[in-house]
Coordinates of C-alpha atoms in Angstrom, one line a residue:
X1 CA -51.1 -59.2 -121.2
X2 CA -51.9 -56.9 -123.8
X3 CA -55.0 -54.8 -124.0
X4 CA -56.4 -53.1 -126.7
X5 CA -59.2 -50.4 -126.7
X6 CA -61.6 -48.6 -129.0
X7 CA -59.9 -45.4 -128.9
X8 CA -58.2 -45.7 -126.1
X9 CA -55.0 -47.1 -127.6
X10 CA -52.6 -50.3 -126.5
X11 CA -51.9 -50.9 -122.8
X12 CA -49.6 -53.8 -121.5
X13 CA -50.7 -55.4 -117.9
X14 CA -47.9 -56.5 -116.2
X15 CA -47.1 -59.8 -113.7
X16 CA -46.7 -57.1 -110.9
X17 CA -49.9 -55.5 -111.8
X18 CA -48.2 -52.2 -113.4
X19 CA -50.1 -51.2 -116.8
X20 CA -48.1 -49.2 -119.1
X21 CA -49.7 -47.5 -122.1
X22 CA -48.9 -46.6 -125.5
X23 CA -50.8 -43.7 -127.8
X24 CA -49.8 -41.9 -130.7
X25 CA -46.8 -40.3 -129.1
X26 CA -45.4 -44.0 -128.6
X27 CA -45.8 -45.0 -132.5
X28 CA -49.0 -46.2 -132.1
X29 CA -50.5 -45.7 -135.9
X30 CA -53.8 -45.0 -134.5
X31 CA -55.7 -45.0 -130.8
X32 CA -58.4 -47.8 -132.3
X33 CA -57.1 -51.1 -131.7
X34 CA -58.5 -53.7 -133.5
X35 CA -56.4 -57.0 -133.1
X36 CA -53.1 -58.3 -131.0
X37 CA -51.0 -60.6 -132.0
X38 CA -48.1 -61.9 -129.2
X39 CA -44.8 -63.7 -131.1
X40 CA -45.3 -67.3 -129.6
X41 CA -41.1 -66.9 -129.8
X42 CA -40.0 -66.6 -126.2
X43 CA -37.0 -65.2 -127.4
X44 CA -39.0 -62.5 -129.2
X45 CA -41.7 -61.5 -126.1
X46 CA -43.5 -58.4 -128.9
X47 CA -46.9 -58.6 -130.4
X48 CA -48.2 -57.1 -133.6
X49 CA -50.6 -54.4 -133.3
X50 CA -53.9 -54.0 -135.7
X51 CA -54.8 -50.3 -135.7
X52 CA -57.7 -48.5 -138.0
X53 CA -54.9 -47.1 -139.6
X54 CA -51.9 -49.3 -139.8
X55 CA -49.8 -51.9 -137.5
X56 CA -47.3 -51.3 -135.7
X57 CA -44.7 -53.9 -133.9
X58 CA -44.1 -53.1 -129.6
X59 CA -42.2 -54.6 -127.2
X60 CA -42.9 -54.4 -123.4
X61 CA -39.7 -52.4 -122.5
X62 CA -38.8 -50.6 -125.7
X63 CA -42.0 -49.3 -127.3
X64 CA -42.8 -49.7 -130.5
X65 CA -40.3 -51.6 -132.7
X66 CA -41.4 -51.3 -135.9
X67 CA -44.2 -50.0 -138.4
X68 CA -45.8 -51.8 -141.6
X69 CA -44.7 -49.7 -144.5
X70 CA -46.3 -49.5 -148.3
X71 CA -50.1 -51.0 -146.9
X72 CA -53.4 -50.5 -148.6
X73 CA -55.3 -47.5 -147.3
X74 CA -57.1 -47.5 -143.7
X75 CA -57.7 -50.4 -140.9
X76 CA -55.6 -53.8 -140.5
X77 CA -58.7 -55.9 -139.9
X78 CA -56.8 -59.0 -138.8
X79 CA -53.1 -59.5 -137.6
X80 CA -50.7 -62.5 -136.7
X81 CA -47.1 -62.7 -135.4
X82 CA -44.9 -64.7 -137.3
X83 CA -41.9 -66.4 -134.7
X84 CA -39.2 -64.3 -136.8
X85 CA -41.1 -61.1 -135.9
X86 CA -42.6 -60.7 -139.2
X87 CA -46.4 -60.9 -139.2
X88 CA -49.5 -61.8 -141.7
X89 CA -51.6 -58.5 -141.6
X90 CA -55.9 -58.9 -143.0
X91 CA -57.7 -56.0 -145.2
X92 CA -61.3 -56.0 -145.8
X93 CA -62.9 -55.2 -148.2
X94 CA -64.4 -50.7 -147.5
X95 CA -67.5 -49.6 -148.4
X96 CA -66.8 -46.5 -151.3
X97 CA -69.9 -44.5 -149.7
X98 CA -67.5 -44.2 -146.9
X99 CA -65.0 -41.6 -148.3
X100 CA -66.0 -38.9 -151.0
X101 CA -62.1 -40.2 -152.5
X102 CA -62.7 -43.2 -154.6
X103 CA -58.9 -44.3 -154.4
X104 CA -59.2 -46.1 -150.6
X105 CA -62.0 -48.4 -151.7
X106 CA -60.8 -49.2 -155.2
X107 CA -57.5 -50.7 -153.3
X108 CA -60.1 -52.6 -151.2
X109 CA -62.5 -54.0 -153.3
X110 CA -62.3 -57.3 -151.8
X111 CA -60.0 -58.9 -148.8
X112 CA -56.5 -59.2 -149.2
X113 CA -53.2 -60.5 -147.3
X114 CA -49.9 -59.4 -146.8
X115 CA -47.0 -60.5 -145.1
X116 CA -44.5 -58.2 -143.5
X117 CA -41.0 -58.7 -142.4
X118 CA -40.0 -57.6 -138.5
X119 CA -39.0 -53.9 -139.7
X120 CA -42.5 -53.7 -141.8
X121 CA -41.3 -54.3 -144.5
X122 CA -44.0 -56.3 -147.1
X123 CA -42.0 -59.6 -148.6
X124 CA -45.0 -60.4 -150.3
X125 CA -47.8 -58.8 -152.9
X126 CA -51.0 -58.5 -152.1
X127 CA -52.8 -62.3 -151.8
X128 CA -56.7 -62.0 -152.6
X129 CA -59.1 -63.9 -150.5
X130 CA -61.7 -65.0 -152.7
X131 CA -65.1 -64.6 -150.8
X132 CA -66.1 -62.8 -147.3
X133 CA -63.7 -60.7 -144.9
X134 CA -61.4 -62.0 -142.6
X135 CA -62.3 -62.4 -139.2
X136 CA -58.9 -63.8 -137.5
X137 CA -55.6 -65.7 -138.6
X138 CA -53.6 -69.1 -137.0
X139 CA -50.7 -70.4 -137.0
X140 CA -49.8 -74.2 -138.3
X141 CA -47.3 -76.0 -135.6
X142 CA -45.5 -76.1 -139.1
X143 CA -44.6 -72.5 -138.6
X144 CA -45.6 -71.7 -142.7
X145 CA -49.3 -72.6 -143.1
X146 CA -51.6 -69.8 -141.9
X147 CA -55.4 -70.6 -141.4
X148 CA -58.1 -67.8 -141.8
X149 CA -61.0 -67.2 -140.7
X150 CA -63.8 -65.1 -142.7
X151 CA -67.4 -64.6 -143.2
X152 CA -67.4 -67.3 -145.5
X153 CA -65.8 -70.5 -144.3
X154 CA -62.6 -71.1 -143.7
X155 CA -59.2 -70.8 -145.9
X156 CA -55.7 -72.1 -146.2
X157 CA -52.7 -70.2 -147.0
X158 CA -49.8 -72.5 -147.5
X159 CA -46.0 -72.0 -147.2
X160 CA -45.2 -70.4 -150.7
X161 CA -47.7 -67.7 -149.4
X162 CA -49.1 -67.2 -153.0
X163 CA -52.4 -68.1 -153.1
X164 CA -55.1 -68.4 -150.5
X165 CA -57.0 -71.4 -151.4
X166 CA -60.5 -72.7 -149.4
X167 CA -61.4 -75.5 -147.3
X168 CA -64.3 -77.1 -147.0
X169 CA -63.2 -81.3 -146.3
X170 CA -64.7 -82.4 -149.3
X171 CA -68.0 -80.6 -148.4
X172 CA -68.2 -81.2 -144.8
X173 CA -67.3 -77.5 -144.0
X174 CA -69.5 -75.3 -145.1
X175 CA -69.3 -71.2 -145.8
X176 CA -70.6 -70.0 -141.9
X177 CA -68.6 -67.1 -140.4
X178 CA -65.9 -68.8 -138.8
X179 CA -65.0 -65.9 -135.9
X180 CA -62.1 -67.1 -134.2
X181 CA -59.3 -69.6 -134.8
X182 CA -56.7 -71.6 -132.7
X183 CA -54.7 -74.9 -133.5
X184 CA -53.7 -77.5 -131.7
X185 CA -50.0 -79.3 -131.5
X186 CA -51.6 -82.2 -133.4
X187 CA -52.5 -79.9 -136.6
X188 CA -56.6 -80.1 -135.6
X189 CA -58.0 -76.4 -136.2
X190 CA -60.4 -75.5 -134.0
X191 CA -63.1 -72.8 -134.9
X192 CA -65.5 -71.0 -133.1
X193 CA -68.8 -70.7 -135.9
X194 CA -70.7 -67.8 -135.3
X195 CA -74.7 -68.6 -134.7
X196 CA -77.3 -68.3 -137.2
X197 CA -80.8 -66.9 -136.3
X198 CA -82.1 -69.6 -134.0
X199 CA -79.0 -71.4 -134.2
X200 CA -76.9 -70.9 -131.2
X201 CA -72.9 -70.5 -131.9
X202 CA -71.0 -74.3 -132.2
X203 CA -66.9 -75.3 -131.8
X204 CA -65.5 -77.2 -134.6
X205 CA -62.6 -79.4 -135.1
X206 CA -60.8 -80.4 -138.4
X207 CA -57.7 -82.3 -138.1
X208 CA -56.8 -82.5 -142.3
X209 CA -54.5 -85.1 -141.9
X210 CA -57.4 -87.6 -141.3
X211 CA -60.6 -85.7 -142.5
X212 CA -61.4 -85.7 -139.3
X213 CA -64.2 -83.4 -138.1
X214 CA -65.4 -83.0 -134.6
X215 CA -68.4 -80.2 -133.8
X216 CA -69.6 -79.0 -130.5
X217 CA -73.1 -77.5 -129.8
X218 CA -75.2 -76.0 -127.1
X219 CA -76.4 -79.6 -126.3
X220 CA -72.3 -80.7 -125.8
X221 CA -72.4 -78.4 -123.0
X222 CA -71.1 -74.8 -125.0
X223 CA -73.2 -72.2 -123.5
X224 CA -76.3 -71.2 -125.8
X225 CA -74.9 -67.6 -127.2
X226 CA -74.2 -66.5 -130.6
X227 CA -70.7 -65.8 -130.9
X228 CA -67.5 -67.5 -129.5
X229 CA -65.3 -64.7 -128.4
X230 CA -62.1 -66.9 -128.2
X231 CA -60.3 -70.4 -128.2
X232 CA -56.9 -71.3 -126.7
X233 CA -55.2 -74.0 -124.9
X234 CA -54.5 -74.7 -121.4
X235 CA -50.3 -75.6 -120.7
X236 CA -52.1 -79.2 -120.7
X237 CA -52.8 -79.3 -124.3
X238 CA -56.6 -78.6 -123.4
X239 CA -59.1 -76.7 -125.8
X240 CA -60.6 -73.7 -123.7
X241 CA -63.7 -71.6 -124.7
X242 CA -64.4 -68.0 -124.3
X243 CA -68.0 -67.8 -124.9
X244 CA -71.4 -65.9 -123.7
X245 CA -68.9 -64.9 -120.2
X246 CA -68.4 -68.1 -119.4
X247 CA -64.7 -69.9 -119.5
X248 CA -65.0 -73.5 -121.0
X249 CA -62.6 -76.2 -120.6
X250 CA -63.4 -79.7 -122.2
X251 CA -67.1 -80.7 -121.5
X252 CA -66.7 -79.1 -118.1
X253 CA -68.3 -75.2 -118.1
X254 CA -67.3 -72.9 -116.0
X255 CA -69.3 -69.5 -115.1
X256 CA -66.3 -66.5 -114.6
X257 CA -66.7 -63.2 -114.0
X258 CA -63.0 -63.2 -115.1
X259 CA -64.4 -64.6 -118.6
X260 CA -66.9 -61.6 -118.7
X261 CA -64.1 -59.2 -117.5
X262 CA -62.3 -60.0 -120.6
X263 CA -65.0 -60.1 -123.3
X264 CA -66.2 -56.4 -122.1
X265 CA -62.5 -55.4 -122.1
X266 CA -61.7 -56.7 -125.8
X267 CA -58.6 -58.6 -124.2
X268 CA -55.7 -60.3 -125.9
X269 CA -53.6 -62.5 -124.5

């Protein structure tokens, strides 16, 4: 399991229960992590690394493998693993009152994507994203289309990787903060949609093959808290919910302090 830390840099937790840690002396770009991505490609066991200054590529028993090369200025906002060890790496959009150097923000002006190859290097030019930042990246079963997640609904970046284009199901999506993403063998992507002011935090479903949109709420079962801090699957094919410290599985919730463990420890898996 990997674990990343606010300044306290990348750690990997072992089957034995060994933790072995990686800083700035390991390659790490910076000691702020801010998103993990594992290669689902048994053959490939590494994860992509999100730093506030860069991303890096580690392995368990070699260290860091790789670093993205010719990136925008400052933090990799989002990251995903690619199965041939490339990755799709998210920049937000910084705020120019931030740095008395113009140049940083002017390259940011909105969010952007790019993809990297398994050495770091980009294959692709910058892709805008039209509205909000990105809050977290999927994979299609495809193994080409990436889903995104941002402040402002939720987008689609097909094969070609040229253009990142918006979904809303013919208006049955709306633009809501959509804060974390998983999909499903079947091709349904499931998002966890931050609350809004009384409005407690809901799971939604959208299978595009058949329009198909399924959403869960507080009164489904989903505990009543304002953000869903993960989704996954089970080995069963099952949806499970990280959410307000509680583990979710189905309609069935389950109070764990293990959930709570790994909200407070910013765990990624």
């Amino acid at each position: 399991v990997w674990l990343g830390q606010l300044m306290g840099g990348l750690s990997l937790w072992s089957r034995d229960g060994s933790i072995r840690r990686f800083g700035l002396d390991d390659g790490l770009p910076h000691t702020t992590v801010l998103d993990i991505s594992q290669n689902a490609n048994a053959d490939t066991p590494d994860a992509w690394v999100a730093s506030n200054n860069g991303a890096a590529r580690f392995a368990a028993e070699k260290g860091v493998l790789a670093k993205a090369r010719s990136l925008p200025p400052g933090p990799v906002d989002a990251i995903l693993a690619l199965p041939d060890g490339g990755a799709w790496l998210a920049f937000n959009s910084l705020n120019p009152r931030l740095f008395l150097d113009p140049a940083p923000s002017n390259q940011r002006s909105q969010s952007l994507l790019r993809r990297v190859t398994a050495d770091g290097t980009p294959t692709s030019k910058a892709i805008p994203v039209a509205r909000g930042d990105v809050l977290d990246l999927a994979l299609d079963p495809d193994g080409e289309t990436v889903c995104v997640g941002t402040t402002a609904g939720l987008y689609r970046l097909l094969g070609d990787g040229t253009k990142a284009e918006v979904v809303r199901a013919g208006g049955r999506l709306q633009p809501l903060p959509v804060r974390t993403l998983a999909v499903d063998p079947e091709r349904t992507v499931w998002m966890g949609i931050n609350g809004q002011g009384d409005t407690s935090a809901t799971v939604v479903g959208y299978k595009p093959s058949e329009e198909d949109i399924r959403v869960f709420t507080s009164e489904s079962g989903l505990p009543e808290t304002d953000r869903i801090d993960s989704l996954g699957f089970t080995p069963d094919g099952d949806l499970v919910v990280l959410a307000g410290g509680k583990l979710v599985k189905g309609r069935v919730f389950v109070p764990s302090r293990l959930g709570l463990f790994l909200t407070l420890l910013g765990i990624f898996v």
